[in-house]
mmCIF file of C-alpha atoms in Angstrom:
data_model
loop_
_atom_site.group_PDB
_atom_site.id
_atom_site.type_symbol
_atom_site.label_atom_id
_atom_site.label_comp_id
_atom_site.label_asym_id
_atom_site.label_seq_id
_atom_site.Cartn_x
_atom_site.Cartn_y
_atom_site.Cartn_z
ATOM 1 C CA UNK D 1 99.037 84.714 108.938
ATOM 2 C CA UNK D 2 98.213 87.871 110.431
ATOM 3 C CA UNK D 3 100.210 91.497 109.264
ATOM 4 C CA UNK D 4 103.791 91.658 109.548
ATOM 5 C CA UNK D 5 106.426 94.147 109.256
ATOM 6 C CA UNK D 6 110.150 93.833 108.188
ATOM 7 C CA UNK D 7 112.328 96.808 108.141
ATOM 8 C CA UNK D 8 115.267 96.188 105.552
ATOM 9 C CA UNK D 9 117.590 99.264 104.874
ATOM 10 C CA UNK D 10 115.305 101.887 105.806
ATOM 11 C CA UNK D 11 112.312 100.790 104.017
ATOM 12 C CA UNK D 12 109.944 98.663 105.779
ATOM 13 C CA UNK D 13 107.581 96.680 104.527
ATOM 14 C CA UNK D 14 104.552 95.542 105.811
ATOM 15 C CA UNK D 15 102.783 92.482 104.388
ATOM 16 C CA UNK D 16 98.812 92.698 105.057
ATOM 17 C CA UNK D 17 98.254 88.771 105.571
ATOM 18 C CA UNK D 18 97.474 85.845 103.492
ATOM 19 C CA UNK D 19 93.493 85.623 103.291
ATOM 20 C CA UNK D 20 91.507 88.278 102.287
ATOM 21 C CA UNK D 21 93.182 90.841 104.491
ATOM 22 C CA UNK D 22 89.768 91.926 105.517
ATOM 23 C CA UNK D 23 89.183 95.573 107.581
ATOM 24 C CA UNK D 24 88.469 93.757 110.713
ATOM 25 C CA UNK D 25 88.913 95.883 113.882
ATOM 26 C CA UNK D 26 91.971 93.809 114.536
ATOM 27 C CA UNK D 27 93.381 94.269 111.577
ATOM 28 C CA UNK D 28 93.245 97.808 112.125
ATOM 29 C CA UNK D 29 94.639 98.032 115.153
ATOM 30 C CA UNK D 30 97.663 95.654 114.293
ATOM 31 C CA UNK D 31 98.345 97.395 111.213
ATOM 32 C CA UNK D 32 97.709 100.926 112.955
ATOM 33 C CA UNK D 33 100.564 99.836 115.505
ATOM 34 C CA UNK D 34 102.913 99.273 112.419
ATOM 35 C CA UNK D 35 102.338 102.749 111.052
ATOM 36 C CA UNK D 36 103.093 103.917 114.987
ATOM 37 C CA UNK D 37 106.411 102.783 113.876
ATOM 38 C CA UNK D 38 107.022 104.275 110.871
ATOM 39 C CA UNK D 39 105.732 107.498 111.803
ATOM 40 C CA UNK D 40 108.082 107.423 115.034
ATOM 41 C CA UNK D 41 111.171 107.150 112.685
ATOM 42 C CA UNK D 42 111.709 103.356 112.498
ATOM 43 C CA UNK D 43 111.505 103.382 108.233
ATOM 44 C CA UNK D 44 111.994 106.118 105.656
ATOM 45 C CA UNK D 45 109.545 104.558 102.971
ATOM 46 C CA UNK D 46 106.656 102.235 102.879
ATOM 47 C CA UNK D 47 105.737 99.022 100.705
ATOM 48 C CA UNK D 48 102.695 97.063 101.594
ATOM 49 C CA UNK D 49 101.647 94.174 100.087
ATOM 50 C CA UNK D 50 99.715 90.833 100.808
ATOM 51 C CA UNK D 51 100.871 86.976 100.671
ATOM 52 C CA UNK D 52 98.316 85.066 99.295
ATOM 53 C CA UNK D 53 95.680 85.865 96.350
ATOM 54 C CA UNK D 54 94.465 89.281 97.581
ATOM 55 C CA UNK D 55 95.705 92.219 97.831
ATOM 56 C CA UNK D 56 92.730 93.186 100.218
ATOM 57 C CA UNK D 57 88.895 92.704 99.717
ATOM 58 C CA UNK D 58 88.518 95.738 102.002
ATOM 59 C CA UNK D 59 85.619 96.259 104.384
ATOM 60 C CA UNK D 60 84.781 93.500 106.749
ATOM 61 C CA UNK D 61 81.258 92.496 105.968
ATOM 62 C CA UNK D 62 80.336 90.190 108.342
ATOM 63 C CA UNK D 63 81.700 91.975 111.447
ATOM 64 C CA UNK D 64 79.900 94.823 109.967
ATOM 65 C CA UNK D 65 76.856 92.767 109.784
ATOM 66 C CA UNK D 66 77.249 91.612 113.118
ATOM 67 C CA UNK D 67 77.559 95.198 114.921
ATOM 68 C CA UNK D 68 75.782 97.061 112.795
ATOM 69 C CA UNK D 69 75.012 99.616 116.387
ATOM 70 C CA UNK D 70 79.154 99.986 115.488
ATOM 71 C CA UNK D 71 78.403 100.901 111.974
ATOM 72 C CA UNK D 72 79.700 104.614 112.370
ATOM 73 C CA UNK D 73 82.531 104.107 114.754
ATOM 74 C CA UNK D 74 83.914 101.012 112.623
ATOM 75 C CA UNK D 75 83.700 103.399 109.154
ATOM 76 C CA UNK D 76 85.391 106.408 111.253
ATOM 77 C CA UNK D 77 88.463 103.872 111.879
ATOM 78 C CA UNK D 78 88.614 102.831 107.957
ATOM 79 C CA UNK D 79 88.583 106.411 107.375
ATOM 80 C CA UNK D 80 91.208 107.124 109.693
ATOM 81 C CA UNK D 81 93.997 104.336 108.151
ATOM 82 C CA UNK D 82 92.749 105.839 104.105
ATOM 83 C CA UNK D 83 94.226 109.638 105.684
ATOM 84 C CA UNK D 84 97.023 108.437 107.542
ATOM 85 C CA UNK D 85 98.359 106.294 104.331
ATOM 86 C CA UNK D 86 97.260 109.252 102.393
ATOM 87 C CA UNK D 87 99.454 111.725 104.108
ATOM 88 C CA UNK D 88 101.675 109.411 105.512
ATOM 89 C CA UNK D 89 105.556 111.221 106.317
ATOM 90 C CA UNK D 90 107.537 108.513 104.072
ATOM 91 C CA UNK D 91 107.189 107.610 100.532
ATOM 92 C CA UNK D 92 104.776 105.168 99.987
ATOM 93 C CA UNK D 93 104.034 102.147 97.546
ATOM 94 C CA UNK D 94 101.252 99.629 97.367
ATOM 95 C CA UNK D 95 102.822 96.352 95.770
ATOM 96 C CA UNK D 96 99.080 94.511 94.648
ATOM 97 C CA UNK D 97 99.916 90.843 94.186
ATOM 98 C CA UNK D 98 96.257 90.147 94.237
ATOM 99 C CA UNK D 99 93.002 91.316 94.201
ATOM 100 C CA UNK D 100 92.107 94.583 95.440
ATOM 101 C CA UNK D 101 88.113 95.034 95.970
ATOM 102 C CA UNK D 102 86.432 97.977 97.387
ATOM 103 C CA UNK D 103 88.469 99.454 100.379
ATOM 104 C CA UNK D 104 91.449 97.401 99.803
ATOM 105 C CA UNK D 105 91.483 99.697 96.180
ATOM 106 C CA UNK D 106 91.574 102.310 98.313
ATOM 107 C CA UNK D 107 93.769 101.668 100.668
ATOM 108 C CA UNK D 108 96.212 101.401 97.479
ATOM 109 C CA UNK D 109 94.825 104.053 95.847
ATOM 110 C CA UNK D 110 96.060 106.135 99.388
ATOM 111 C CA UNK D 111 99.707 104.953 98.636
ATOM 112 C CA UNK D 112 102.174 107.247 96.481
ATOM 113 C CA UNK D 113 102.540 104.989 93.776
ATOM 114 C CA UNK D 114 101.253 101.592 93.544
ATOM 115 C CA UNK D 115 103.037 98.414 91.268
ATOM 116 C CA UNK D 116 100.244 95.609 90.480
ATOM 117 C CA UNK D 117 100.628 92.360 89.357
ATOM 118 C CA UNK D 118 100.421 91.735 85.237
ATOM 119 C CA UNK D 119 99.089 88.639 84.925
ATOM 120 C CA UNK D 120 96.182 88.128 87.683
ATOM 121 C CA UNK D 121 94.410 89.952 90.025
ATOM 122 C CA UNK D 122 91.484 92.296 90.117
ATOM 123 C CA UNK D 123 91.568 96.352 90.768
ATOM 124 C CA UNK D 124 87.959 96.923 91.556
ATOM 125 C CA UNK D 125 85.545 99.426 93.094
ATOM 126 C CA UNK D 126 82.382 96.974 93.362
ATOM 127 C CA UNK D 127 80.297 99.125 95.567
ATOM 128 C CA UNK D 128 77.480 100.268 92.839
ATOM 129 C CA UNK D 129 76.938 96.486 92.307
ATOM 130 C CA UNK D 130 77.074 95.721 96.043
ATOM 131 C CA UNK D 131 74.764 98.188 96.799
ATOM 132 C CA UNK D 132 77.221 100.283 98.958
ATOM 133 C CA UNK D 133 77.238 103.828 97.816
ATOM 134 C CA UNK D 134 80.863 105.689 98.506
ATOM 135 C CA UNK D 135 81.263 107.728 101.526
ATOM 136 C CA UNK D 136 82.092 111.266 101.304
ATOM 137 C CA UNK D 137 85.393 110.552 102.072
ATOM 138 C CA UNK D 138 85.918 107.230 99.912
ATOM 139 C CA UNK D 139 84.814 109.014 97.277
ATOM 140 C CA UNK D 140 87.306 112.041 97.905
ATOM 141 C CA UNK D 141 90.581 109.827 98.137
ATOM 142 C CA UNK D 142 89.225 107.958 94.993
ATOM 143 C CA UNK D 143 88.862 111.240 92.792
ATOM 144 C CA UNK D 144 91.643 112.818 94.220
ATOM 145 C CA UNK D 145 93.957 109.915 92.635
ATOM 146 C CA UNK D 146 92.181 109.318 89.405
ATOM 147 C CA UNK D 147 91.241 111.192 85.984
ATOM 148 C CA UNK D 148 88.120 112.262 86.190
ATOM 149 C CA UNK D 149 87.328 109.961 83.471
ATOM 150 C CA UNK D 150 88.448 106.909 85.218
ATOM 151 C CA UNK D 151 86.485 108.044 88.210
ATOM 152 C CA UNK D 152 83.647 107.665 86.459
ATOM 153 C CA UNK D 153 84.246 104.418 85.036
ATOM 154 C CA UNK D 154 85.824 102.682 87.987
ATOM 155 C CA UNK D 155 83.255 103.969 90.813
ATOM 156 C CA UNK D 156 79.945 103.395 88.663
ATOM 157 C CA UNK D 157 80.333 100.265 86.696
ATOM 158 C CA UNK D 158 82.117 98.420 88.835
ATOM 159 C CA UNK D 159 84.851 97.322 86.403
ATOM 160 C CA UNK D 160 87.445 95.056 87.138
ATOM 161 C CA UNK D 161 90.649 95.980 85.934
ATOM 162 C CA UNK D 162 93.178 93.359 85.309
ATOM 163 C CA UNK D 163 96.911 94.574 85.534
ATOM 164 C CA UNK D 164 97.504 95.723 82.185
ATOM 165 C CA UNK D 165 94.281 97.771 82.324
ATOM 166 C CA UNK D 166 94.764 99.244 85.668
ATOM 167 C CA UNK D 167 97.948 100.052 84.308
ATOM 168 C CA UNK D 168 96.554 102.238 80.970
ATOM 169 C CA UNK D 169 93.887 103.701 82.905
ATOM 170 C CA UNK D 170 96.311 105.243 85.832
ATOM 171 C CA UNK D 171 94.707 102.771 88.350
ATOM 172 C CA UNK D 172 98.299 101.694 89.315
ATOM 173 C CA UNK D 173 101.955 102.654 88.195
ATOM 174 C CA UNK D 174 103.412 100.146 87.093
ATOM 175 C CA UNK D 175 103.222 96.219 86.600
ATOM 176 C CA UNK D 176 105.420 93.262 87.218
ATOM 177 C CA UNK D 177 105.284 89.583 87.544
ATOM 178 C CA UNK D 178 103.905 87.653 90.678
ATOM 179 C CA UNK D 179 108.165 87.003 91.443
ATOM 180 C CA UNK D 180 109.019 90.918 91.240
ATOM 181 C CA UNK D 181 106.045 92.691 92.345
ATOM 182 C CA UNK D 182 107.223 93.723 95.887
ATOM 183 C CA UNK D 183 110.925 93.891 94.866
ATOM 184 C CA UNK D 184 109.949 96.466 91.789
ATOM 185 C CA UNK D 185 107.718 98.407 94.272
ATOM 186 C CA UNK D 186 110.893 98.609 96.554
ATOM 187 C CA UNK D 187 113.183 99.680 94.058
ATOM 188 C CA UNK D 188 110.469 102.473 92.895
ATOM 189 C CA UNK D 189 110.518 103.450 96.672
ATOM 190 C CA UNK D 190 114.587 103.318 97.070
ATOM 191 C CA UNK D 191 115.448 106.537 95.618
ATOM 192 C CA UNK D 192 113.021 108.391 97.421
ATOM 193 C CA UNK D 193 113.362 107.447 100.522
ATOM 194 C CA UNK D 194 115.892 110.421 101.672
ATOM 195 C CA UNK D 195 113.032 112.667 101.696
ATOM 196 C CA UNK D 196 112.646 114.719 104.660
ATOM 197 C CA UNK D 197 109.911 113.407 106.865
ATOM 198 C CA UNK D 198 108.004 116.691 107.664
ATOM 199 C CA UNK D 199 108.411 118.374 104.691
ATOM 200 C CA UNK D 200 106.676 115.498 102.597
ATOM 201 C CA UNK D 201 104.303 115.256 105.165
ATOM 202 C CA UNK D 202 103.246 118.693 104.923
ATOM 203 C CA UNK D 203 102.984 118.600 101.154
ATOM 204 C CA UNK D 204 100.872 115.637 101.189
ATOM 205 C CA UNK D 205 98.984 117.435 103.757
ATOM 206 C CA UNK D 206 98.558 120.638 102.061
ATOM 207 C CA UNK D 207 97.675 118.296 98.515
ATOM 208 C CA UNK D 208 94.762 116.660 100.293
ATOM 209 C CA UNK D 209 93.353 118.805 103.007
ATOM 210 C CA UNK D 210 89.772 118.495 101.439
ATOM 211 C CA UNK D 211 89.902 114.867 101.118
ATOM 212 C CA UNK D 212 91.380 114.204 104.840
ATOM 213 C CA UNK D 213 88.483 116.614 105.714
ATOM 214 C CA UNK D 214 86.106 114.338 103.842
ATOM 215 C CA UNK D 215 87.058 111.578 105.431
ATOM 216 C CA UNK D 216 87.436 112.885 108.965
ATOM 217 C CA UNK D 217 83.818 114.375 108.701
#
């Protein structure tokens, strides 16, 4: 299954796929066209989640492996989706009913608020053991989320935190059961979802500029 979006009372949700949910360029450009949506008015808030056991592993690998002369343009576009979630004009939440690896951390770590499954599933930034150092910009929205104690932890040992752990460590928000992960993350995302779209953008604008710098750079 490729990335869908349902719109139900406002808040839409938009469900990533049920493999790995991969950063190909496809799946950039299909979820990109979702966010067109959003951003034109169709939603007031944002849930994403995933269907089968990941959230998202993140970066596509073997594409990247495959077009490595597209190295810099294909980074520039996972850049680009990381600062539009970031500042995104709607209240977002990133409902993790899997594993999140790498740049599918980040891509929660963008959201508002994020709700992770209790019982299984990975939160993990594996890049020191992958031998992938952080860009700039990763490295920005990463810090600019976390304790700078976490930080530390989560972007040099390459810890995986389980739900309960992500939780304690400010990973994520919240936790729920496989059933209730997207339904908690859209009743966390209910009551704000009357904000007014330019003023929250701004904020989140204003609260990031040096990481949506970083990451444009």
């Amino acid at each position: 299954m490729s990335a869908q979006l349902e719109i139900t009372d406002d808040i839409a949700v938009l469900n990533l796929g049920d493999d790995e949910n991969r950063f190909s360029p496809d799946w950039l450009a299909e979820v990109n066209g979702f966010l067109d949506r959003i951003e034109s008015g169709e939603a007031k808030a944002l849930v994403t989640t995933g269907s089968g056991k990941f959230y998202s592993n993140g970066l596509d690998l073997d594409w990247l492996a495959a077009h490595s002369d597209q190295g810099d343009w294909y980074i520039g576009q996972v850049h680009q989706l990381l600062a539009r979630v970031l500042v995104a004009p709607v209240p977002t939440v990133a409902a993790i009913n899997g594993h999140a690896f790498g740049a599918g951390s980040m891509l929660g770590i963008a959201h508002d608020f994020r709700v992770m499954r209790v019982d299984r599933g990975f939160f993990c930034f594996p890049e020191v053991d992958i031998n992938i150092p952080f860009s700039p910009g990763m490295a920005a929205i990463i810090q600019a989320k976390l304790t700078p104690a976490t930080a530390v932890e989560a972007m040099t040992t390459g810890r995986r935190y389980g739900g309960a752990d992500a939780e304690a460590a400010g990973l994520v928000t919240a936790t729920a059961q496989e059933d209730s992960v997207t339904t908690t993350a859209v009743d966390l995302v209910a009551s704000l979802k009357g904000k007014d779209a330019g003023t929250l953008q701004a904020i989140k604008s204003t609260m990031f500029a040096s990481v949506t710098a970083a990451l444009s750079g």
